[in-house]
Coordinates of N, CA and C and ligand atoms in Angstrom, one line a residue:
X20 N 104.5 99.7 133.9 CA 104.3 100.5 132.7 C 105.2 100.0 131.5
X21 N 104.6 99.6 130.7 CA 105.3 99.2 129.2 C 106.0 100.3 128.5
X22 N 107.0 100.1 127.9 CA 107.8 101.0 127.3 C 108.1 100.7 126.0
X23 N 107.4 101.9 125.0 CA 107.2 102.2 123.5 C 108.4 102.8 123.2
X24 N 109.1 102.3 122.2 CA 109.7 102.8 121.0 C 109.0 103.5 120.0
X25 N 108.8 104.6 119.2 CA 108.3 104.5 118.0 C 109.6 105.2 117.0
X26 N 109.5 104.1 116.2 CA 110.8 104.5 114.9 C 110.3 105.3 113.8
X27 N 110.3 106.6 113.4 CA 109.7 107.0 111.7 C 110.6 107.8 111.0
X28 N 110.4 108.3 110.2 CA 110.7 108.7 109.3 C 110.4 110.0 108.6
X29 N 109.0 110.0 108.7 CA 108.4 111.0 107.8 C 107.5 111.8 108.9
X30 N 106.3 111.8 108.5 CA 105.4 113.0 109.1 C 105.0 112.4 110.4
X31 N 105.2 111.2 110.7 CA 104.3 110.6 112.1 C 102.9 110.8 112.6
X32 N 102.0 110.7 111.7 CA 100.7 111.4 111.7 C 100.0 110.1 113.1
X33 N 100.7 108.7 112.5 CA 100.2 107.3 113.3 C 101.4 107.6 114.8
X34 N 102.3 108.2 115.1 CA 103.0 108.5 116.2 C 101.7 109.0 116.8
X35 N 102.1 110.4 116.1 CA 100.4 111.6 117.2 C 99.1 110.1 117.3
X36 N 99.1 109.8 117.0 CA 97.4 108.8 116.9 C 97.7 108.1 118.2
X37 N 99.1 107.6 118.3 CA 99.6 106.6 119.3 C 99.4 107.8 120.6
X38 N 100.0 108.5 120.4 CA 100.1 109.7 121.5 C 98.4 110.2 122.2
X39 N 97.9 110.3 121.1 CA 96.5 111.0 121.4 C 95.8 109.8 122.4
X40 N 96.1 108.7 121.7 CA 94.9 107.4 121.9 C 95.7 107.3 123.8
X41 N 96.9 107.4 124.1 CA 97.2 107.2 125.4 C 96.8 108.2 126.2
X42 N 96.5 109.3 125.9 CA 96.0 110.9 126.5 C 94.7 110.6 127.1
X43 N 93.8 109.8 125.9 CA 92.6 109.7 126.5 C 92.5 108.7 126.6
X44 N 93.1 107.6 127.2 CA 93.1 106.3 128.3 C 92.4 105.1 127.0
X45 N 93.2 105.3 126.3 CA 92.9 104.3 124.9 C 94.1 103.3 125.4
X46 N 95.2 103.3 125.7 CA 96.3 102.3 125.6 C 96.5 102.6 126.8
X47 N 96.0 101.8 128.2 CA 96.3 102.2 129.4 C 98.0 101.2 130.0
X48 N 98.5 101.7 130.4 CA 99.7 101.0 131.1 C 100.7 100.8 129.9
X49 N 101.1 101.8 129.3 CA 102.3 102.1 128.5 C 102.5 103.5 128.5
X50 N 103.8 103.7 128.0 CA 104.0 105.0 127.5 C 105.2 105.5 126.4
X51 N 104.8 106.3 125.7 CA 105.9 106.1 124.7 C 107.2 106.8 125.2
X52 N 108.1 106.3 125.6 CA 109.4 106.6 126.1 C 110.5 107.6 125.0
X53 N 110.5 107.0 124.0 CA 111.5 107.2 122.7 C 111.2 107.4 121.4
X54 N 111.2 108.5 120.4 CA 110.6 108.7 119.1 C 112.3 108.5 118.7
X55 N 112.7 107.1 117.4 CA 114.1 107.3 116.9 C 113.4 107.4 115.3
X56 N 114.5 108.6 115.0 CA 114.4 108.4 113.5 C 115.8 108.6 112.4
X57 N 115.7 108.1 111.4 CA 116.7 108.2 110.3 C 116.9 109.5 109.6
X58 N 116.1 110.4 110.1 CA 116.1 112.0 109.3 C 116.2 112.5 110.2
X59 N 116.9 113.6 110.1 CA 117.0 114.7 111.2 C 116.0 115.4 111.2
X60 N 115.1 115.8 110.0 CA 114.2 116.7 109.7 C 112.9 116.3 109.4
X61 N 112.8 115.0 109.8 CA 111.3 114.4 110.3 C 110.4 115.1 111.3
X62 N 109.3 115.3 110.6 CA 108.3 116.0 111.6 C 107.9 115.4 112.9
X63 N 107.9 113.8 112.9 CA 107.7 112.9 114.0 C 108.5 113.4 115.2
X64 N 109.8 113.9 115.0 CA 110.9 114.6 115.6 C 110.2 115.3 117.0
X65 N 109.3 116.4 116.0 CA 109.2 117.5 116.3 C 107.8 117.2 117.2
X66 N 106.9 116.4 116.5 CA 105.7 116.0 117.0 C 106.4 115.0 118.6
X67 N 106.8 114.5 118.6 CA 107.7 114.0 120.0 C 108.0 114.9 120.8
X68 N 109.0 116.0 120.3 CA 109.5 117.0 121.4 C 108.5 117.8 121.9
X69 N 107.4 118.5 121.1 CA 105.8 119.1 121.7 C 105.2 118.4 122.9
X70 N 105.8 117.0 122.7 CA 105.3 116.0 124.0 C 106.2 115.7 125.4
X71 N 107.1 116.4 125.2 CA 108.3 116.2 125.4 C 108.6 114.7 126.3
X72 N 109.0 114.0 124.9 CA 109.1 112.9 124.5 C 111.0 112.5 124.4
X73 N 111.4 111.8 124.4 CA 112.9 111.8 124.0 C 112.9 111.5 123.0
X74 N 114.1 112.1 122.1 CA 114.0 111.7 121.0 C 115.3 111.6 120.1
X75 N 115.7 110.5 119.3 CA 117.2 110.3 118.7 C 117.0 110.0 117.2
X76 N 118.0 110.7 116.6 CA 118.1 110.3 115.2 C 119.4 109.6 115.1
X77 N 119.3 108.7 114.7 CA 120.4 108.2 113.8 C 120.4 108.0 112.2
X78 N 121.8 108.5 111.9 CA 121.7 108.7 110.2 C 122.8 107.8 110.0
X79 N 121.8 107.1 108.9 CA 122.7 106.0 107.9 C 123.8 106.0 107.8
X80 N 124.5 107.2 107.5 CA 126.0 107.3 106.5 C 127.0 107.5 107.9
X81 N 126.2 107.8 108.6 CA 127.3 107.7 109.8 C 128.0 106.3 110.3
X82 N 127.2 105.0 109.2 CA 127.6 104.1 110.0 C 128.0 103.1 108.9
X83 N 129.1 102.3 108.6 CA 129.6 101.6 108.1 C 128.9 100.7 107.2
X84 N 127.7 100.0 108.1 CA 126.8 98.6 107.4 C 125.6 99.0 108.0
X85 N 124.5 98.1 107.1 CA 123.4 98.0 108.1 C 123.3 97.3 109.2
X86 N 124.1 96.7 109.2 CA 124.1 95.9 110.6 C 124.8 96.9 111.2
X87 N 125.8 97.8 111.4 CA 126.4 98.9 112.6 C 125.2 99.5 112.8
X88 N 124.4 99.9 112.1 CA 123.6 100.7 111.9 C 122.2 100.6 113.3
X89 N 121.9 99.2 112.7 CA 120.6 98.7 113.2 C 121.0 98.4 114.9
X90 N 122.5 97.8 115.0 CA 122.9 97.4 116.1 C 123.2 98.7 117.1
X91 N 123.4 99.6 116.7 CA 123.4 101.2 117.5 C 122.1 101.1 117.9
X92 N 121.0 100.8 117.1 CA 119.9 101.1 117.8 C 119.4 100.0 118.6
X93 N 119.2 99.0 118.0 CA 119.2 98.3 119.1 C 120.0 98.3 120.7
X94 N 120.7 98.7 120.7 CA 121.7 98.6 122.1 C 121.3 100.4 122.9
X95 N 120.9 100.9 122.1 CA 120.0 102.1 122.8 C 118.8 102.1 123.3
X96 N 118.2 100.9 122.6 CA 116.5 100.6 122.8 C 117.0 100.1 123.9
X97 N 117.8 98.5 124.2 CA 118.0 97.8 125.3 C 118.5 98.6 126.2
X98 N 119.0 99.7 126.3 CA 119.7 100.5 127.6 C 118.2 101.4 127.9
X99 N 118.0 101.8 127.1 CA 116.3 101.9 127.7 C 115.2 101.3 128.2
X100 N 115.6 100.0 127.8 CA 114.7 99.0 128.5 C 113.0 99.2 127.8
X101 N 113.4 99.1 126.5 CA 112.4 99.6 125.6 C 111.3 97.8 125.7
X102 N 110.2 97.9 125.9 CA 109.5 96.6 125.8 C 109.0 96.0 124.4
X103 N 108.6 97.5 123.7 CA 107.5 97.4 122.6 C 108.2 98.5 121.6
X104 N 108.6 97.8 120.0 CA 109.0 99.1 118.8 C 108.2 98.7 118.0
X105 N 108.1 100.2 117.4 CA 106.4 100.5 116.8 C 107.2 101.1 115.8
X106 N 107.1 100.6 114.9 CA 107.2 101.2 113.7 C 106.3 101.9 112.7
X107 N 106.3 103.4 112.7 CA 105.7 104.2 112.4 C 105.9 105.0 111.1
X108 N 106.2 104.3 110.0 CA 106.4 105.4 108.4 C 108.0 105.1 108.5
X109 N 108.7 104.4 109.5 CA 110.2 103.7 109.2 C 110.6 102.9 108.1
X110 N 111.4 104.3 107.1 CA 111.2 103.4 105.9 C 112.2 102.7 105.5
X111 N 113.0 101.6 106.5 CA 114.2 100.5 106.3 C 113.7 99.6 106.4
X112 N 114.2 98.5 106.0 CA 114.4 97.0 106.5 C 114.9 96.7 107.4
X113 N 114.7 96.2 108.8 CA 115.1 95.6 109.5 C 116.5 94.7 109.6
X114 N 117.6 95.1 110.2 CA 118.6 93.7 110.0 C 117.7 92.7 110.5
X115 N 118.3 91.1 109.9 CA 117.8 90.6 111.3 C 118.1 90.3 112.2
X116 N 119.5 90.8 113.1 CA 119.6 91.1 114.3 C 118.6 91.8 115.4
X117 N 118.6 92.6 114.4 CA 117.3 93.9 114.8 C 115.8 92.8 115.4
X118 N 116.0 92.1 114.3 CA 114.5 91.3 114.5 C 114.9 90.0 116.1
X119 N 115.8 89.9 116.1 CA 116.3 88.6 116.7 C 116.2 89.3 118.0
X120 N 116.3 90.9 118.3 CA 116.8 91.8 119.8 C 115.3 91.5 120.4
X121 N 114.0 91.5 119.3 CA 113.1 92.1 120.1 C 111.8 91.1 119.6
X122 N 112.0 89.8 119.2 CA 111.3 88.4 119.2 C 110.1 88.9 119.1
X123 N 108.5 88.8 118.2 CA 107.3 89.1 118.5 C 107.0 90.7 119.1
X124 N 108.1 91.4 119.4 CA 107.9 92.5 120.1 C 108.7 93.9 119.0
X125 N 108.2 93.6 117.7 CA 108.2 94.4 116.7 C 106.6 94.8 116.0
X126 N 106.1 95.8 115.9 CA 105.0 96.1 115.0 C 105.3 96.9 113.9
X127 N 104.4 97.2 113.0 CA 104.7 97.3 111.9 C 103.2 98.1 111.6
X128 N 102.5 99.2 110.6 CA 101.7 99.3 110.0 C 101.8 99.4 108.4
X129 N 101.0 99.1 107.7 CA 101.5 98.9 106.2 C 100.0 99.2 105.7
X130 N 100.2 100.2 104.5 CA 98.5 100.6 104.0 C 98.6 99.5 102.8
X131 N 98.0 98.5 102.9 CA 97.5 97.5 102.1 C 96.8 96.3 102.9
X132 N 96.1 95.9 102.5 CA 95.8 94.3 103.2 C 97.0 93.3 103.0
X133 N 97.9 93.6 103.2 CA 98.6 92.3 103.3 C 98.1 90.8 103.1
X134 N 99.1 90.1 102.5 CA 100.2 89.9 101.7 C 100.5 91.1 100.4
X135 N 98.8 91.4 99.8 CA 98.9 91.8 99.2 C 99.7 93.3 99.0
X136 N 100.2 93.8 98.1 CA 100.9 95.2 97.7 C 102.2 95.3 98.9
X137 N 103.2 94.5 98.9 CA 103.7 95.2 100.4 C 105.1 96.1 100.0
X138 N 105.9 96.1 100.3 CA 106.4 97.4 99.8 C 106.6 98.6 99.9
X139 N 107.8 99.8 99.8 CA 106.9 101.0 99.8 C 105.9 101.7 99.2
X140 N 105.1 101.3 98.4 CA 104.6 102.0 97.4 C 102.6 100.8 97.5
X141 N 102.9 100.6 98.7 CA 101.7 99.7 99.0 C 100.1 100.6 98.3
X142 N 100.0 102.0 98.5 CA 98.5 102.5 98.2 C 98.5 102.9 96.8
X143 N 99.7 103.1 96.2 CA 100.0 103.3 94.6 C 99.7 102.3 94.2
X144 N 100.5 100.9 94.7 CA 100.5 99.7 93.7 C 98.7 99.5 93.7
X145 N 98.2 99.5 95.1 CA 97.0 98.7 94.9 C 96.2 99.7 93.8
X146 N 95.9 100.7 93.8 CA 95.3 101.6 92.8 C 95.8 101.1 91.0
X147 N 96.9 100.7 91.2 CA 97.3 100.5 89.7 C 97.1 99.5 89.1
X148 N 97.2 98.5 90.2 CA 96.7 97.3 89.8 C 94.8 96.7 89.9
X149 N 94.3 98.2 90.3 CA 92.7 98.4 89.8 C 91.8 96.9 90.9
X150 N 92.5 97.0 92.3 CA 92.0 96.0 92.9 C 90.6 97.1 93.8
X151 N 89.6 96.7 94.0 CA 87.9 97.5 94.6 C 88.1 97.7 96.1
X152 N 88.7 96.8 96.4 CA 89.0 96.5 98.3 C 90.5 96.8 98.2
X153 N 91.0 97.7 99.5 CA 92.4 98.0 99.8 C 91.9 98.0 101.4
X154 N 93.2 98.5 102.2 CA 92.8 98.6 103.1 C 94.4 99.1 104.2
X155 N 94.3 98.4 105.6 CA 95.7 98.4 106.4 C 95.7 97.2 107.3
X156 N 97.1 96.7 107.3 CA 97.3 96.0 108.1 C 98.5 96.3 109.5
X157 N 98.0 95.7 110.5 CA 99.3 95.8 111.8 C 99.8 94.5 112.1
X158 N 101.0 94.5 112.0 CA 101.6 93.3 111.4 C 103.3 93.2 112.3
X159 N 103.6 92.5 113.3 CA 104.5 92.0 113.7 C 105.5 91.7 112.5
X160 N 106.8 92.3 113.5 CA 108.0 92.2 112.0 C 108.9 91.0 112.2
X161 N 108.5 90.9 110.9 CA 109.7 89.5 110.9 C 111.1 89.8 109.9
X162 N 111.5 89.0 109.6 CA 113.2 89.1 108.4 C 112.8 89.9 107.0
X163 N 110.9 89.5 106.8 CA 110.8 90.1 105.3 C 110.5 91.1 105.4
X164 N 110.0 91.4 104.2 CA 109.8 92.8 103.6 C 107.8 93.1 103.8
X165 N 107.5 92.9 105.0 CA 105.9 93.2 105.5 C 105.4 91.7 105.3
X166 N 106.1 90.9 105.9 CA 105.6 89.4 106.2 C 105.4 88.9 107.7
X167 N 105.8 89.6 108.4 CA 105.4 89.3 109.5 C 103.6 89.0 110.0
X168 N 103.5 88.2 110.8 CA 102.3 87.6 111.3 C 101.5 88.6 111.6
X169 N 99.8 88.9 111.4 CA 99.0 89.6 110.8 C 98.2 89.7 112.0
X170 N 98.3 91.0 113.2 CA 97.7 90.9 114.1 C 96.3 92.2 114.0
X171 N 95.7 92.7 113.5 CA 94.6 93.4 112.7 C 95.1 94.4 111.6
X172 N 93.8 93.9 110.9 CA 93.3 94.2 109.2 C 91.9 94.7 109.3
X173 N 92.1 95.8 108.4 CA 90.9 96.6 107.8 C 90.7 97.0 106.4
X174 N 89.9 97.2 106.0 CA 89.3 97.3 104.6 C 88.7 98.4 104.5
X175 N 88.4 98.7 103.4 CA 88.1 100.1 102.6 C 88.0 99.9 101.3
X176 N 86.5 100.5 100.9 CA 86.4 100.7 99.0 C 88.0 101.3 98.2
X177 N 87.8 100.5 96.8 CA 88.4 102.0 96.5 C 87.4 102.5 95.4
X178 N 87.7 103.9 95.5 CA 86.2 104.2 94.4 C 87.3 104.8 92.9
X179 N 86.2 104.6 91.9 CA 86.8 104.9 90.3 C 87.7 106.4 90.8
X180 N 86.8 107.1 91.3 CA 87.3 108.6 91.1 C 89.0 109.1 92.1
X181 N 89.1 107.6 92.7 CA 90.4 107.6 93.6 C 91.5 107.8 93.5
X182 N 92.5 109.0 93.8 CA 93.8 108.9 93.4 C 94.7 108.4 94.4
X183 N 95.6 108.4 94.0 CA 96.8 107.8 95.4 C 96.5 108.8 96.8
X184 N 96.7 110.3 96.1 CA 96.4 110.5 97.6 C 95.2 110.7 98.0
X185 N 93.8 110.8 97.7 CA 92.3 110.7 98.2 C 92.7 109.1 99.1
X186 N 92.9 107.8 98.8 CA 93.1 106.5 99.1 C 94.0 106.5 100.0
X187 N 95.0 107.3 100.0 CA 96.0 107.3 101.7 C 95.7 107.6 102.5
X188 N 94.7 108.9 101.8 CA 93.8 110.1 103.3 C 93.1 109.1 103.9
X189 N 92.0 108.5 103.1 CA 90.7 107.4 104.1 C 92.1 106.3 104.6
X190 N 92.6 105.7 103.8 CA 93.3 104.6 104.9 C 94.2 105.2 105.9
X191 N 94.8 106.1 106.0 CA 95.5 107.1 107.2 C 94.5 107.1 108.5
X192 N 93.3 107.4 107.7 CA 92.2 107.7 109.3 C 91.6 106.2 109.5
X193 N 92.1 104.7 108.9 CA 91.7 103.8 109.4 C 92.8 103.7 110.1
X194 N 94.4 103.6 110.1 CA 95.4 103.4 110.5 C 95.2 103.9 112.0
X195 N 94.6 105.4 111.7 CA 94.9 105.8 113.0 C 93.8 105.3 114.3
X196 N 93.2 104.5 114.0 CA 92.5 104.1 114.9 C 93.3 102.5 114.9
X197 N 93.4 101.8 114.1 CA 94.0 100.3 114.2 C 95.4 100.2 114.8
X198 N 96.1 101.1 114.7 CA 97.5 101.2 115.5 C 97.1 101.5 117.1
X199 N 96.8 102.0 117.1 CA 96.2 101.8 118.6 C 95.8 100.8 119.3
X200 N 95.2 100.3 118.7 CA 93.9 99.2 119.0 C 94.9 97.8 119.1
X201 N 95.9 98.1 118.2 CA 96.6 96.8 118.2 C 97.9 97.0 119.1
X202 N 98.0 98.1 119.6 CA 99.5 97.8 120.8 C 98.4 98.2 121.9
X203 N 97.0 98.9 122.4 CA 96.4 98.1 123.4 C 96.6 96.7 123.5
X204 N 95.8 96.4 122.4 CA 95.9 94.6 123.0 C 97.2 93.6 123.2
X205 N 98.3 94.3 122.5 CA 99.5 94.0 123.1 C 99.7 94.0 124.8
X206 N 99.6 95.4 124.7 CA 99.9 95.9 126.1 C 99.3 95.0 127.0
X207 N 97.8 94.3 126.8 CA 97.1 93.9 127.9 C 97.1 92.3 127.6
X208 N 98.6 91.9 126.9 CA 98.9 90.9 126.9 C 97.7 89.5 126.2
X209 N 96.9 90.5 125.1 CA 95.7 89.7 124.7 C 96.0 88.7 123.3
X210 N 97.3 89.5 122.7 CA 97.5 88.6 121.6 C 98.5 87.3 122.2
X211 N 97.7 86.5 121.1 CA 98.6 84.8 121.3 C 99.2 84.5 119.9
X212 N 100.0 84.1 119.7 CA 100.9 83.5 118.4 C 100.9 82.0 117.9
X213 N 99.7 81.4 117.2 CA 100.2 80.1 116.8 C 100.5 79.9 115.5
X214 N 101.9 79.7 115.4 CA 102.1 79.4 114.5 C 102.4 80.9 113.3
X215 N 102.1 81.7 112.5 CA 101.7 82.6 112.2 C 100.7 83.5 112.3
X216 N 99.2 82.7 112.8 CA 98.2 83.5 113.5 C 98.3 84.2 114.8
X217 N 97.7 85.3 114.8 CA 97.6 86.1 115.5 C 96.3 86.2 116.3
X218 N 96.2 85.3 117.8 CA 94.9 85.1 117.8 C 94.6 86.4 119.0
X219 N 93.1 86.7 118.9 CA 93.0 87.9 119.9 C 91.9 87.4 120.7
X220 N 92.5 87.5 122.0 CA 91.8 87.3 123.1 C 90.9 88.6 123.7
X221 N 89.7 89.1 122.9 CA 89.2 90.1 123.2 C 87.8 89.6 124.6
X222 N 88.1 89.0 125.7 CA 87.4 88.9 126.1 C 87.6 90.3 127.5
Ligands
GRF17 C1 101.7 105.0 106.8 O1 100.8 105.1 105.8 C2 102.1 103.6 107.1 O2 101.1 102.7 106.7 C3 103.3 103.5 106.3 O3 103.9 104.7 106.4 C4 103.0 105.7 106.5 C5 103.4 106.6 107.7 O4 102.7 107.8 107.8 N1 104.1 102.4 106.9 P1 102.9 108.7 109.1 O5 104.3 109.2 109.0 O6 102.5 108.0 110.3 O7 102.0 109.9 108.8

């Protein structure tokens, strides 16, 4: 059995999706072990303990640097023997120690097609900058800021009449099916890495 981290922050709507999709034998041979987050008062929190899930916050100011910071968690993930961190609405940067603990075995979701808009403000920017296609990407973390290697992408109109939050709702309900879909195929050891491609062995 594989062992899930999910790190967030905010509402964890893509946590529950992770959660639901293992309930009904969507991501077979994992389980999410640990919900950590930077807010105490994260709903992800709460949506974890309903599951009764473990769950840890760590808060920023309690810690010196981002590197104390990141390295507390890291060294809690590895006493957990965490396999797989799913980063779910986690809205820091990674040290890259952080990145260095867990090689390829970082995911990421980001509402834009990547490269394009990345950032936090990815479904704002694309709207402003009046681009027709938006979408999400699941994306392995690397040092940058949503550059990590691009393991599935989806698309979506955007229509005239679209505001930021109409265009979050529809990309939310692609998210919540593509986060799934992409730590299955983790789990069943289907993705291969060359180079920056992310190739999927859906046989
Ligand atoms: C998602 O839109 C994701 O793309 C971004 O943060 C948001 C988190 O939403 N990284 P939720 O907390 O999972 O509802």
């Amino acid at each position: 059995m594989k062992k899930i981290a999910v790190l967030a922050s905010g509402n964890g709507s893509n946590l529950q999706a992770i959660i639901d999709a293992m309930e009904q034998g969507k991501i077979k041979g994992a389980e999410v072990k640990l919900v950590v987050s930077d807010k105490k008062d994260a709903y992800a929190l709460k949506r974890a303990q309903q599951k009764n899930i473990a769950t840890k916050t760590f808060l920023p100011a309690e810690f010196t640097s981002r590197e104390d910071y990141d390295q507390a968690i890291v060294t809690y993930l590895q006493d957990m023997q965490i396999d797989l961190v799913v980063l779910a609405g986690f809205m820091r940067l990674l040290a890259p120690l952080f990145v260095a603990a867990f090689p390829n075995r970082i995911m990421n979701i980001h509402p834009s097609l990547l490269p394009a808009f990345p950032g936090a403000c990815g479904v704002a920017d694309a709207l402003a900058y009046g681009v027709k296609v938006t979408g999400c990407t699941v994306h392995f973390v690397d040092e940058g800021m949503d550059t990590g290697p691009i393991i599935l992408q989806e698309s979506l109109p955007v229509y005239d009449h679209d505001t930021v939050e109409s265009l979050q709702q529809r990309i939310h309900v692609l998210e919540h099916r593509l986060y799934p879909q992409a730590i299955a195929l983790w789990v069943q050891g289907k993705i291969k890495l060359e180079g920056r491609r992310c190739l999927i062995d859906d046989n």
